[in-house]
């Protein structure tokens, strides 16, 4: 979040084919870092190499017009979060409507008032901050700071769509702490919470940055291993298992030891790739987790007998 009083200059990108407009904006928006481009085509290279907090976008430009640029940015997974304010001489209700329809967050008509422009830039960034903060809260588990199951399913559904198109592989692991109730009963609920946080940290540390780990339920965690067959994800889980098994978790004056059980599934378990859905692949991992529990716990199972 942007905190007033802390020096954190926001980065604004101006896209306008008219040099005098770019020069004017660079000069009047002196409380921001302002960069400018003379055409929408150059934006992709710029975004790849620079952090941008807000885009001021002209509409009438040679080549691609501002509407097209806005449409592409606002539907791009990586950049859709960057707010766009149209800054244009194009007035009239239909033009403004088209601006909002193509992904604009606000629409300002030239010639503009400097104070009003700055006020609207500030307001858009403030709203975006609140939106981002709410979004983060809505997808995060507050105890462990991992993603929650809602976000996990969002990502898994996207992965499945992607897999149906490309046949890219992925695997799922569900972990459940063994006899966790005893931790709570013996050392107290806070000790239980602490152990959950420590396990969450270990999971985050051992998975690859592009995998998704979430808190699935009370003492259950779920991982989406991207582009990874189950024999590879099993190896990662095995390393986590070794680490957890050999760790002494210290809480107050107590030393707590843990193990977990785990079930794994992947695309090779699903016969017809076109029928795959999140419930089917999760159920397989869940059944294997149950089998691991039944076999005595502290086990990883990745196939059905
Ligand atoms: P099993 O080996 O069969 O998995 O046994 P278990 O004791 O781990 O499983 P069980 O489902 O019987 O108990 C899980 C316990 O996890 C019960 C619940 O109170 C506790 N739990 C769930 N969420 C939290 C939490 O956020 N914090 C703490 N401290 N405990 C939690
Ligand atoms: Mg358990
Ligand atoms: Mg459980």
mmCIF file of C-alpha atoms and ligand atoms in Angstrom:
data_model
loop_
_atom_site.group_PDB
_atom_site.id
_atom_site.type_symbol
_atom_site.label_atom_id
_atom_site.label_comp_id
_atom_site.label_asym_id
_atom_site.label_seq_id
_atom_site.Cartn_x
_atom_site.Cartn_y
_atom_site.Cartn_z
ATOM 1 C CA UNK A 1 0.000 0.000 0.000
ATOM 2 C CA UNK A 2 1.063 3.538 -0.678
ATOM 3 C CA UNK A 3 1.642 5.225 2.658
ATOM 4 C CA UNK A 4 1.524 8.963 2.822
ATOM 5 C CA UNK A 5 4.693 10.413 4.241
ATOM 6 C CA UNK A 6 6.916 7.611 2.967
ATOM 7 C CA UNK A 7 8.859 8.564 -0.113
ATOM 8 C CA UNK A 8 7.623 6.150 -2.727
ATOM 9 C CA UNK A 9 7.329 7.829 -6.068
ATOM 10 C CA UNK A 10 4.763 6.152 -8.279
ATOM 11 C CA UNK A 11 5.621 5.372 -11.883
ATOM 12 C CA UNK A 12 3.387 6.840 -14.546
ATOM 13 C CA UNK A 13 3.652 5.941 -18.204
ATOM 14 C CA UNK A 14 2.375 8.473 -20.745
ATOM 15 C CA UNK A 15 1.538 7.246 -24.248
ATOM 16 C CA UNK A 16 0.918 10.098 -26.664
ATOM 17 C CA UNK A 17 2.136 10.676 -30.215
ATOM 18 C CA UNK A 18 2.316 14.450 -29.696
ATOM 19 C CA UNK A 19 5.736 15.539 -28.314
ATOM 20 C CA UNK A 20 4.361 18.710 -26.703
ATOM 21 C CA UNK A 21 1.802 16.693 -24.728
ATOM 22 C CA UNK A 22 4.459 14.313 -23.503
ATOM 23 C CA UNK A 23 6.725 17.189 -22.541
ATOM 24 C CA UNK A 24 3.917 18.998 -20.705
ATOM 25 C CA UNK A 25 2.899 15.891 -18.712
ATOM 26 C CA UNK A 26 6.481 15.005 -17.834
ATOM 27 C CA UNK A 27 6.857 18.503 -16.413
ATOM 28 C CA UNK A 28 3.639 18.986 -14.526
ATOM 29 C CA UNK A 29 3.543 15.509 -12.940
ATOM 30 C CA UNK A 30 6.765 16.172 -11.060
ATOM 31 C CA UNK A 31 5.677 14.261 -7.935
ATOM 32 C CA UNK A 32 5.792 11.036 -9.984
ATOM 33 C CA UNK A 33 8.388 9.225 -12.033
ATOM 34 C CA UNK A 34 7.064 9.870 -15.516
ATOM 35 C CA UNK A 35 8.180 8.002 -18.621
ATOM 36 C CA UNK A 36 6.634 8.505 -22.015
ATOM 37 C CA UNK A 37 6.258 6.657 -25.302
ATOM 38 C CA UNK A 38 5.098 8.002 -28.650
ATOM 39 C CA UNK A 39 3.184 4.879 -29.696
ATOM 40 C CA UNK A 40 1.228 2.010 -28.230
ATOM 41 C CA UNK A 41 3.404 -0.584 -30.009
ATOM 42 C CA UNK A 42 6.299 0.205 -27.726
ATOM 43 C CA UNK A 43 4.411 -0.499 -24.532
ATOM 44 C CA UNK A 44 5.092 -4.249 -24.314
ATOM 45 C CA UNK A 45 8.821 -3.907 -24.333
ATOM 46 C CA UNK A 46 8.535 -1.083 -21.808
ATOM 47 C CA UNK A 47 6.299 -3.059 -19.424
ATOM 48 C CA UNK A 48 8.656 -6.012 -19.558
ATOM 49 C CA UNK A 49 11.479 -3.880 -18.222
ATOM 50 C CA UNK A 50 9.768 -1.311 -15.993
ATOM 51 C CA UNK A 51 7.282 -1.216 -13.154
ATOM 52 C CA UNK A 52 4.280 0.923 -14.091
ATOM 53 C CA UNK A 53 1.625 2.070 -11.584
ATOM 54 C CA UNK A 54 -0.641 3.940 -13.968
ATOM 55 C CA UNK A 55 -0.937 4.629 -17.700
ATOM 56 C CA UNK A 56 -2.103 7.917 -19.226
ATOM 57 C CA UNK A 57 -3.259 6.969 -22.688
ATOM 58 C CA UNK A 58 -4.032 9.062 -25.727
ATOM 59 C CA UNK A 59 -6.610 7.667 -28.163
ATOM 60 C CA UNK A 60 -5.900 9.142 -31.570
ATOM 61 C CA UNK A 61 -2.445 7.985 -32.560
ATOM 62 C CA UNK A 62 -0.947 6.698 -35.797
ATOM 63 C CA UNK A 63 -0.896 2.902 -35.882
ATOM 64 C CA UNK A 64 -2.754 1.273 -33.050
ATOM 65 C CA UNK A 65 -5.230 3.611 -31.345
ATOM 66 C CA UNK A 66 -5.596 3.966 -27.573
ATOM 67 C CA UNK A 67 -8.732 1.824 -27.391
ATOM 68 C CA UNK A 68 -6.866 -1.160 -28.835
ATOM 69 C CA UNK A 69 -3.917 -0.635 -26.538
ATOM 70 C CA UNK A 70 -6.241 -0.476 -23.505
ATOM 71 C CA UNK A 71 -8.076 -3.593 -24.581
ATOM 72 C CA UNK A 72 -4.857 -5.577 -24.900
ATOM 73 C CA UNK A 73 -3.454 -4.397 -21.569
ATOM 74 C CA UNK A 74 -6.655 -4.931 -19.623
ATOM 75 C CA UNK A 75 -6.979 -8.502 -20.881
ATOM 76 C CA UNK A 76 -3.331 -9.399 -20.358
ATOM 77 C CA UNK A 77 -2.823 -11.594 -17.276
ATOM 78 C CA UNK A 78 0.410 -9.828 -16.347
ATOM 79 C CA UNK A 79 -0.657 -6.235 -16.809
ATOM 80 C CA UNK A 80 -4.434 -6.115 -16.361
ATOM 81 C CA UNK A 81 -3.981 -4.647 -12.905
ATOM 82 C CA UNK A 82 -2.366 -1.443 -14.168
ATOM 83 C CA UNK A 83 -5.026 1.292 -14.231
ATOM 84 C CA UNK A 84 -5.462 3.212 -17.471
ATOM 85 C CA UNK A 85 -6.698 6.785 -17.664
ATOM 86 C CA UNK A 86 -7.554 8.013 -21.135
ATOM 87 C CA UNK A 87 -6.310 11.531 -21.758
ATOM 88 C CA UNK A 88 -7.672 12.588 -25.094
ATOM 89 C CA UNK A 89 -9.202 15.331 -27.195
ATOM 90 C CA UNK A 90 -11.876 12.864 -28.282
ATOM 91 C CA UNK A 91 -15.073 13.898 -26.534
ATOM 92 C CA UNK A 92 -18.681 12.774 -26.807
ATOM 93 C CA UNK A 93 -20.585 10.129 -24.917
ATOM 94 C CA UNK A 94 -19.891 7.272 -27.327
ATOM 95 C CA UNK A 95 -16.115 7.850 -27.271
ATOM 96 C CA UNK A 96 -16.131 7.949 -23.480
ATOM 97 C CA UNK A 97 -18.236 4.805 -23.269
ATOM 98 C CA UNK A 98 -15.859 3.042 -25.647
ATOM 99 C CA UNK A 99 -12.981 4.114 -23.401
ATOM 100 C CA UNK A 100 -14.528 2.461 -20.351
ATOM 101 C CA UNK A 101 -15.576 -0.589 -22.400
ATOM 102 C CA UNK A 102 -12.030 -1.096 -23.622
ATOM 103 C CA UNK A 103 -10.695 -1.246 -20.068
ATOM 104 C CA UNK A 104 -10.181 2.399 -19.065
ATOM 105 C CA UNK A 105 -10.469 3.299 -15.398
ATOM 106 C CA UNK A 106 -11.113 6.997 -16.022
ATOM 107 C CA UNK A 107 -11.471 9.359 -18.986
ATOM 108 C CA UNK A 108 -10.204 12.926 -19.119
ATOM 109 C CA UNK A 109 -10.784 15.267 -22.029
ATOM 110 C CA UNK A 110 -8.062 17.625 -23.291
ATOM 111 C CA UNK A 111 -7.468 20.444 -22.659
ATOM 112 C CA UNK A 112 -7.361 19.389 -19.020
ATOM 113 C CA UNK A 113 -7.079 21.204 -15.747
ATOM 114 C CA UNK A 114 -3.812 20.308 -13.996
ATOM 115 C CA UNK A 115 -5.260 20.166 -10.493
ATOM 116 C CA UNK A 116 -8.179 18.024 -11.614
ATOM 117 C CA UNK A 117 -5.838 15.683 -13.513
ATOM 118 C CA UNK A 118 -3.637 15.168 -10.466
ATOM 119 C CA UNK A 119 -6.654 14.650 -8.208
ATOM 120 C CA UNK A 120 -8.015 11.987 -10.527
ATOM 121 C CA UNK A 121 -4.652 10.253 -10.833
ATOM 122 C CA UNK A 122 -4.407 10.128 -7.027
ATOM 123 C CA UNK A 123 -7.960 8.850 -6.680
ATOM 124 C CA UNK A 124 -7.448 6.098 -9.260
ATOM 125 C CA UNK A 125 -4.265 4.931 -7.543
ATOM 126 C CA UNK A 126 -5.930 5.016 -4.142
ATOM 127 C CA UNK A 127 -8.842 2.909 -5.429
ATOM 128 C CA UNK A 128 -6.451 0.479 -7.095
ATOM 129 C CA UNK A 129 -4.532 0.085 -3.834
ATOM 130 C CA UNK A 130 -7.745 -0.724 -1.976
ATOM 131 C CA UNK A 131 -8.781 -3.159 -4.719
ATOM 132 C CA UNK A 132 -5.405 -4.918 -4.612
ATOM 133 C CA UNK A 133 -5.478 -5.095 -0.835
ATOM 134 C CA UNK A 134 -8.983 -6.582 -0.822
ATOM 135 C CA UNK A 135 -8.074 -9.020 -3.553
ATOM 136 C CA UNK A 136 -4.989 -10.136 -1.612
ATOM 137 C CA UNK A 137 -7.076 -10.647 1.529
ATOM 138 C CA UNK A 138 -9.693 -12.583 -0.412
ATOM 139 C CA UNK A 139 -7.140 -15.085 -1.732
ATOM 140 C CA UNK A 140 -4.872 -15.450 1.314
ATOM 141 C CA UNK A 141 -5.128 -17.596 4.413
ATOM 142 C CA UNK A 142 -4.461 -15.203 7.306
ATOM 143 C CA UNK A 143 -2.748 -17.707 9.620
ATOM 144 C CA UNK A 144 -0.189 -19.122 7.219
ATOM 145 C CA UNK A 145 -0.106 -16.366 4.594
ATOM 146 C CA UNK A 146 -0.457 -19.051 1.935
ATOM 147 C CA UNK A 147 -3.131 -18.833 -0.739
ATOM 148 C CA UNK A 148 -6.560 -20.089 0.326
ATOM 149 C CA UNK A 149 -8.553 -22.791 -1.407
ATOM 150 C CA UNK A 150 -10.630 -20.291 -3.376
ATOM 151 C CA UNK A 151 -7.521 -19.038 -5.158
ATOM 152 C CA UNK A 152 -6.207 -22.567 -5.526
ATOM 153 C CA UNK A 153 -9.321 -23.587 -7.440
ATOM 154 C CA UNK A 154 -9.103 -20.470 -9.620
ATOM 155 C CA UNK A 155 -5.570 -21.424 -10.591
ATOM 156 C CA UNK A 156 -6.315 -25.106 -10.981
ATOM 157 C CA UNK A 157 -9.270 -24.376 -13.280
ATOM 158 C CA UNK A 158 -7.018 -22.155 -15.407
ATOM 159 C CA UNK A 159 -4.364 -24.871 -15.468
ATOM 160 C CA UNK A 160 -6.938 -27.435 -16.594
ATOM 161 C CA UNK A 161 -8.163 -25.170 -19.398
ATOM 162 C CA UNK A 162 -4.567 -24.682 -20.453
ATOM 163 C CA UNK A 163 -3.860 -28.410 -20.296
ATOM 164 C CA UNK A 164 -6.868 -29.205 -22.461
ATOM 165 C CA UNK A 165 -5.489 -26.866 -25.123
ATOM 166 C CA UNK A 166 -1.804 -27.729 -24.923
ATOM 167 C CA UNK A 167 -1.557 -31.141 -23.191
ATOM 168 C CA UNK A 168 0.839 -29.551 -20.688
ATOM 169 C CA UNK A 169 1.232 -31.767 -17.650
ATOM 170 C CA UNK A 170 0.707 -30.882 -14.008
ATOM 171 C CA UNK A 171 0.303 -32.725 -10.718
ATOM 172 C CA UNK A 172 -1.538 -32.232 -7.446
ATOM 173 C CA UNK A 173 -0.398 -33.117 -3.924
ATOM 174 C CA UNK A 174 -2.531 -33.008 -0.785
ATOM 175 C CA UNK A 175 -0.721 -33.119 2.569
ATOM 176 C CA UNK A 176 -2.301 -33.679 5.952
ATOM 177 C CA UNK A 177 -0.420 -33.486 9.247
ATOM 178 C CA UNK A 178 -0.477 -36.760 11.202
ATOM 179 C CA UNK A 179 -2.132 -36.733 14.616
ATOM 180 C CA UNK A 180 -2.291 -32.960 14.631
ATOM 181 C CA UNK A 181 -5.077 -33.000 17.190
ATOM 182 C CA UNK A 182 -2.538 -34.333 19.687
ATOM 183 C CA UNK A 183 -0.307 -31.266 19.121
ATOM 184 C CA UNK A 184 -3.214 -29.037 20.080
ATOM 185 C CA UNK A 185 -4.214 -31.230 22.998
ATOM 186 C CA UNK A 186 -0.702 -31.531 24.414
ATOM 187 C CA UNK A 187 0.781 -28.097 23.756
ATOM 188 C CA UNK A 188 -2.221 -25.856 23.149
ATOM 189 C CA UNK A 189 -3.875 -24.244 20.174
ATOM 190 C CA UNK A 190 -1.187 -21.561 19.808
ATOM 191 C CA UNK A 191 1.466 -24.238 19.494
ATOM 192 C CA UNK A 192 -0.712 -25.840 16.803
ATOM 193 C CA UNK A 193 -0.950 -22.511 14.983
ATOM 194 C CA UNK A 194 2.798 -22.079 15.178
ATOM 195 C CA UNK A 195 3.418 -25.516 13.694
ATOM 196 C CA UNK A 196 1.013 -24.782 10.827
ATOM 197 C CA UNK A 197 2.943 -21.587 10.073
ATOM 198 C CA UNK A 198 6.279 -23.388 10.168
ATOM 199 C CA UNK A 199 5.058 -26.111 7.831
ATOM 200 C CA UNK A 200 3.656 -23.440 5.494
ATOM 201 C CA UNK A 201 7.066 -21.716 5.432
ATOM 202 C CA UNK A 202 8.815 -24.973 4.649
ATOM 203 C CA UNK A 203 6.398 -25.750 1.821
ATOM 204 C CA UNK A 204 6.938 -22.305 0.311
ATOM 205 C CA UNK A 205 10.690 -22.727 0.557
ATOM 206 C CA UNK A 206 10.835 -26.153 -1.084
ATOM 207 C CA UNK A 207 8.406 -25.741 -3.983
ATOM 208 C CA UNK A 208 9.395 -23.915 -7.157
ATOM 209 C CA UNK A 209 8.357 -20.259 -7.517
ATOM 210 C CA UNK A 210 5.738 -21.000 -10.174
ATOM 211 C CA UNK A 211 4.003 -23.781 -8.227
ATOM 212 C CA UNK A 212 0.958 -22.908 -6.139
ATOM 213 C CA UNK A 213 0.649 -23.968 -2.521
ATOM 214 C CA UNK A 214 -2.510 -23.262 -0.544
ATOM 215 C CA UNK A 215 -4.039 -24.069 2.809
ATOM 216 C CA UNK A 216 -6.731 -26.534 1.834
ATOM 217 C CA UNK A 217 -8.368 -26.938 5.238
ATOM 218 C CA UNK A 218 -7.408 -26.984 8.935
ATOM 219 C CA UNK A 219 -4.133 -28.938 8.819
ATOM 220 C CA UNK A 220 -4.288 -29.839 5.161
ATOM 221 C CA UNK A 221 -2.285 -28.244 2.373
ATOM 222 C CA UNK A 222 -2.575 -28.582 -1.385
ATOM 223 C CA UNK A 223 0.034 -27.980 -4.066
ATOM 224 C CA UNK A 224 -0.297 -27.523 -7.819
ATOM 225 C CA UNK A 225 2.968 -28.540 -9.464
ATOM 226 C CA UNK A 226 3.100 -26.911 -12.867
ATOM 227 C CA UNK A 227 4.673 -28.804 -15.799
ATOM 228 C CA UNK A 228 5.553 -31.592 -13.443
ATOM 229 C CA UNK A 229 4.759 -35.307 -13.523
ATOM 230 C CA UNK A 230 4.003 -37.012 -10.263
ATOM 231 C CA UNK A 231 7.356 -38.739 -10.003
ATOM 232 C CA UNK A 232 9.009 -35.297 -9.977
ATOM 233 C CA UNK A 233 6.536 -33.777 -7.526
ATOM 234 C CA UNK A 234 6.948 -36.853 -5.366
ATOM 235 C CA UNK A 235 10.658 -36.110 -5.129
ATOM 236 C CA UNK A 236 9.943 -32.555 -3.989
ATOM 237 C CA UNK A 237 7.425 -33.803 -1.406
ATOM 238 C CA UNK A 238 9.936 -36.395 -0.242
ATOM 239 C CA UNK A 239 12.487 -33.632 0.418
ATOM 240 C CA UNK A 240 9.859 -31.680 2.384
ATOM 241 C CA UNK A 241 8.954 -34.827 4.296
ATOM 242 C CA UNK A 242 12.596 -35.442 5.234
ATOM 243 C CA UNK A 243 12.965 -31.845 6.369
ATOM 244 C CA UNK A 244 9.797 -31.889 8.515
ATOM 245 C CA UNK A 245 10.553 -35.298 9.996
ATOM 246 C CA UNK A 246 14.009 -34.224 11.118
ATOM 247 C CA UNK A 247 12.974 -30.796 12.433
ATOM 248 C CA UNK A 248 12.401 -29.966 16.075
ATOM 249 C CA UNK A 249 9.750 -27.258 16.260
ATOM 250 C CA UNK A 250 10.333 -25.200 19.377
ATOM 251 C CA UNK A 251 7.328 -23.528 20.887
ATOM 252 C CA UNK A 252 7.805 -21.914 24.269
ATOM 253 C CA UNK A 253 9.626 -24.652 26.205
ATOM 254 C CA UNK A 254 8.334 -27.523 24.164
ATOM 255 C CA UNK A 255 9.907 -29.430 21.330
ATOM 256 C CA UNK A 256 7.322 -30.630 18.847
ATOM 257 C CA UNK A 257 7.942 -33.277 16.198
ATOM 258 C CA UNK A 258 5.754 -33.766 13.157
ATOM 259 C CA UNK A 259 5.074 -36.013 10.230
ATOM 260 C CA UNK A 260 2.541 -35.767 7.448
ATOM 261 C CA UNK A 261 0.852 -38.028 4.930
ATOM 262 C CA UNK A 262 0.414 -37.159 1.292
ATOM 263 C CA UNK A 263 -1.559 -38.220 -1.782
ATOM 264 C CA UNK A 264 -0.463 -37.261 -5.301
ATOM 265 C CA UNK A 265 -2.196 -37.413 -8.689
ATOM 266 C CA UNK A 266 -1.373 -36.184 -12.172
ATOM 267 C CA UNK A 267 -2.636 -36.160 -15.749
ATOM 268 C CA UNK A 268 -1.532 -39.736 -16.361
ATOM 269 C CA UNK A 269 -4.285 -40.834 -13.928
ATOM 270 C CA UNK A 270 -6.972 -39.354 -16.166
ATOM 271 C CA UNK A 271 -7.795 -41.451 -19.218
ATOM 272 C CA UNK A 272 -9.609 -38.860 -21.314
ATOM 273 C CA UNK A 273 -7.890 -35.453 -21.105
ATOM 274 C CA UNK A 274 -11.036 -33.734 -22.388
ATOM 275 C CA UNK A 275 -13.112 -34.829 -19.434
ATOM 276 C CA UNK A 276 -10.641 -33.735 -16.771
ATOM 277 C CA UNK A 277 -11.993 -31.404 -14.108
ATOM 278 C CA UNK A 278 -10.630 -30.150 -10.816
ATOM 279 C CA UNK A 279 -12.826 -32.413 -8.674
ATOM 280 C CA UNK A 280 -11.714 -35.577 -10.458
ATOM 281 C CA UNK A 281 -8.002 -34.957 -10.105
ATOM 282 C CA UNK A 282 -8.311 -33.745 -6.504
ATOM 283 C CA UNK A 283 -10.420 -36.747 -5.552
ATOM 284 C CA UNK A 284 -7.665 -39.066 -6.740
ATOM 285 C CA UNK A 285 -5.076 -37.268 -4.605
ATOM 286 C CA UNK A 286 -7.486 -37.256 -1.666
ATOM 287 C CA UNK A 287 -8.176 -41.009 -1.965
ATOM 288 C CA UNK A 288 -4.431 -41.629 -1.954
ATOM 289 C CA UNK A 289 -4.008 -39.399 1.091
ATOM 290 C CA UNK A 290 -6.621 -41.520 2.830
ATOM 291 C CA UNK A 291 -4.779 -44.674 1.782
ATOM 292 C CA UNK A 292 -1.561 -43.176 3.201
ATOM 293 C CA UNK A 293 -3.330 -42.552 6.508
ATOM 294 C CA UNK A 294 -4.708 -46.089 6.539
ATOM 295 C CA UNK A 295 -1.311 -47.582 5.809
ATOM 296 C CA UNK A 296 0.004 -46.108 9.057
ATOM 297 C CA UNK A 297 0.681 -42.417 8.162
ATOM 298 C CA UNK A 298 3.994 -40.650 7.425
ATOM 299 C CA UNK A 299 3.717 -41.914 3.836
ATOM 300 C CA UNK A 300 3.409 -40.566 0.303
ATOM 301 C CA UNK A 301 1.147 -42.446 -2.110
ATOM 302 C CA UNK A 302 0.922 -41.560 -5.807
ATOM 303 C CA UNK A 303 -0.949 -44.457 -7.360
ATOM 304 C CA UNK A 304 -4.151 -46.393 -6.819
ATOM 305 C CA UNK A 305 -3.871 -50.098 -6.197
HETATM 306 P P1 LIG B 1 -4.865 -37.653 11.240
HETATM 307 O O1 LIG B 1 -3.512 -38.216 11.434
HETATM 308 O O2 LIG B 1 -5.865 -38.730 10.964
HETATM 309 O O3 LIG B 1 -4.884 -36.613 10.204
HETATM 310 O O4 LIG B 1 -5.301 -37.034 12.625
HETATM 311 P P2 LIG B 1 -5.364 -35.513 13.015
HETATM 312 O O5 LIG B 1 -5.408 -35.422 14.489
HETATM 313 O O6 LIG B 1 -4.288 -34.759 12.338
HETATM 314 O O7 LIG B 1 -6.705 -35.081 12.316
HETATM 315 P P3 LIG B 1 -8.086 -34.579 12.899
HETATM 316 O O8 LIG B 1 -8.891 -34.244 11.670
HETATM 317 O O9 LIG B 1 -8.645 -35.551 13.891
HETATM 318 O O10 LIG B 1 -7.742 -33.258 13.686
HETATM 319 C C1 LIG B 1 -7.310 -32.109 13.055
HETATM 320 C C2 LIG B 1 -7.191 -31.039 14.084
HETATM 321 O O11 LIG B 1 -6.691 -29.836 13.491
HETATM 322 C C3 LIG B 1 -8.504 -30.679 14.718
HETATM 323 C C4 LIG B 1 -8.563 -29.184 14.663
HETATM 324 O O12 LIG B 1 -8.903 -28.632 15.912
HETATM 325 C C5 LIG B 1 -7.156 -28.793 14.299
HETATM 326 N N1 LIG B 1 -7.092 -27.529 13.583
HETATM 327 C C6 LIG B 1 -7.728 -27.178 12.444
HETATM 328 N N2 LIG B 1 -7.428 -25.917 12.113
HETATM 329 C C7 LIG B 1 -6.583 -25.446 13.057
HETATM 330 C C8 LIG B 1 -5.921 -24.194 13.269
HETATM 331 O O13 LIG B 1 -6.054 -23.241 12.494
HETATM 332 N N3 LIG B 1 -5.115 -24.088 14.344
HETATM 333 C C9 LIG B 1 -4.950 -25.110 15.220
HETATM 334 N N4 LIG B 1 -4.138 -24.932 16.263
HETATM 335 N N5 LIG B 1 -5.580 -26.303 15.069
HETATM 336 C C10 LIG B 1 -6.367 -26.466 13.995
HETATM 337 MG MG1 LIG B 2 -4.314 -34.690 10.213
HETATM 338 MG MG1 LIG B 3 -7.471 -33.403 8.392
#
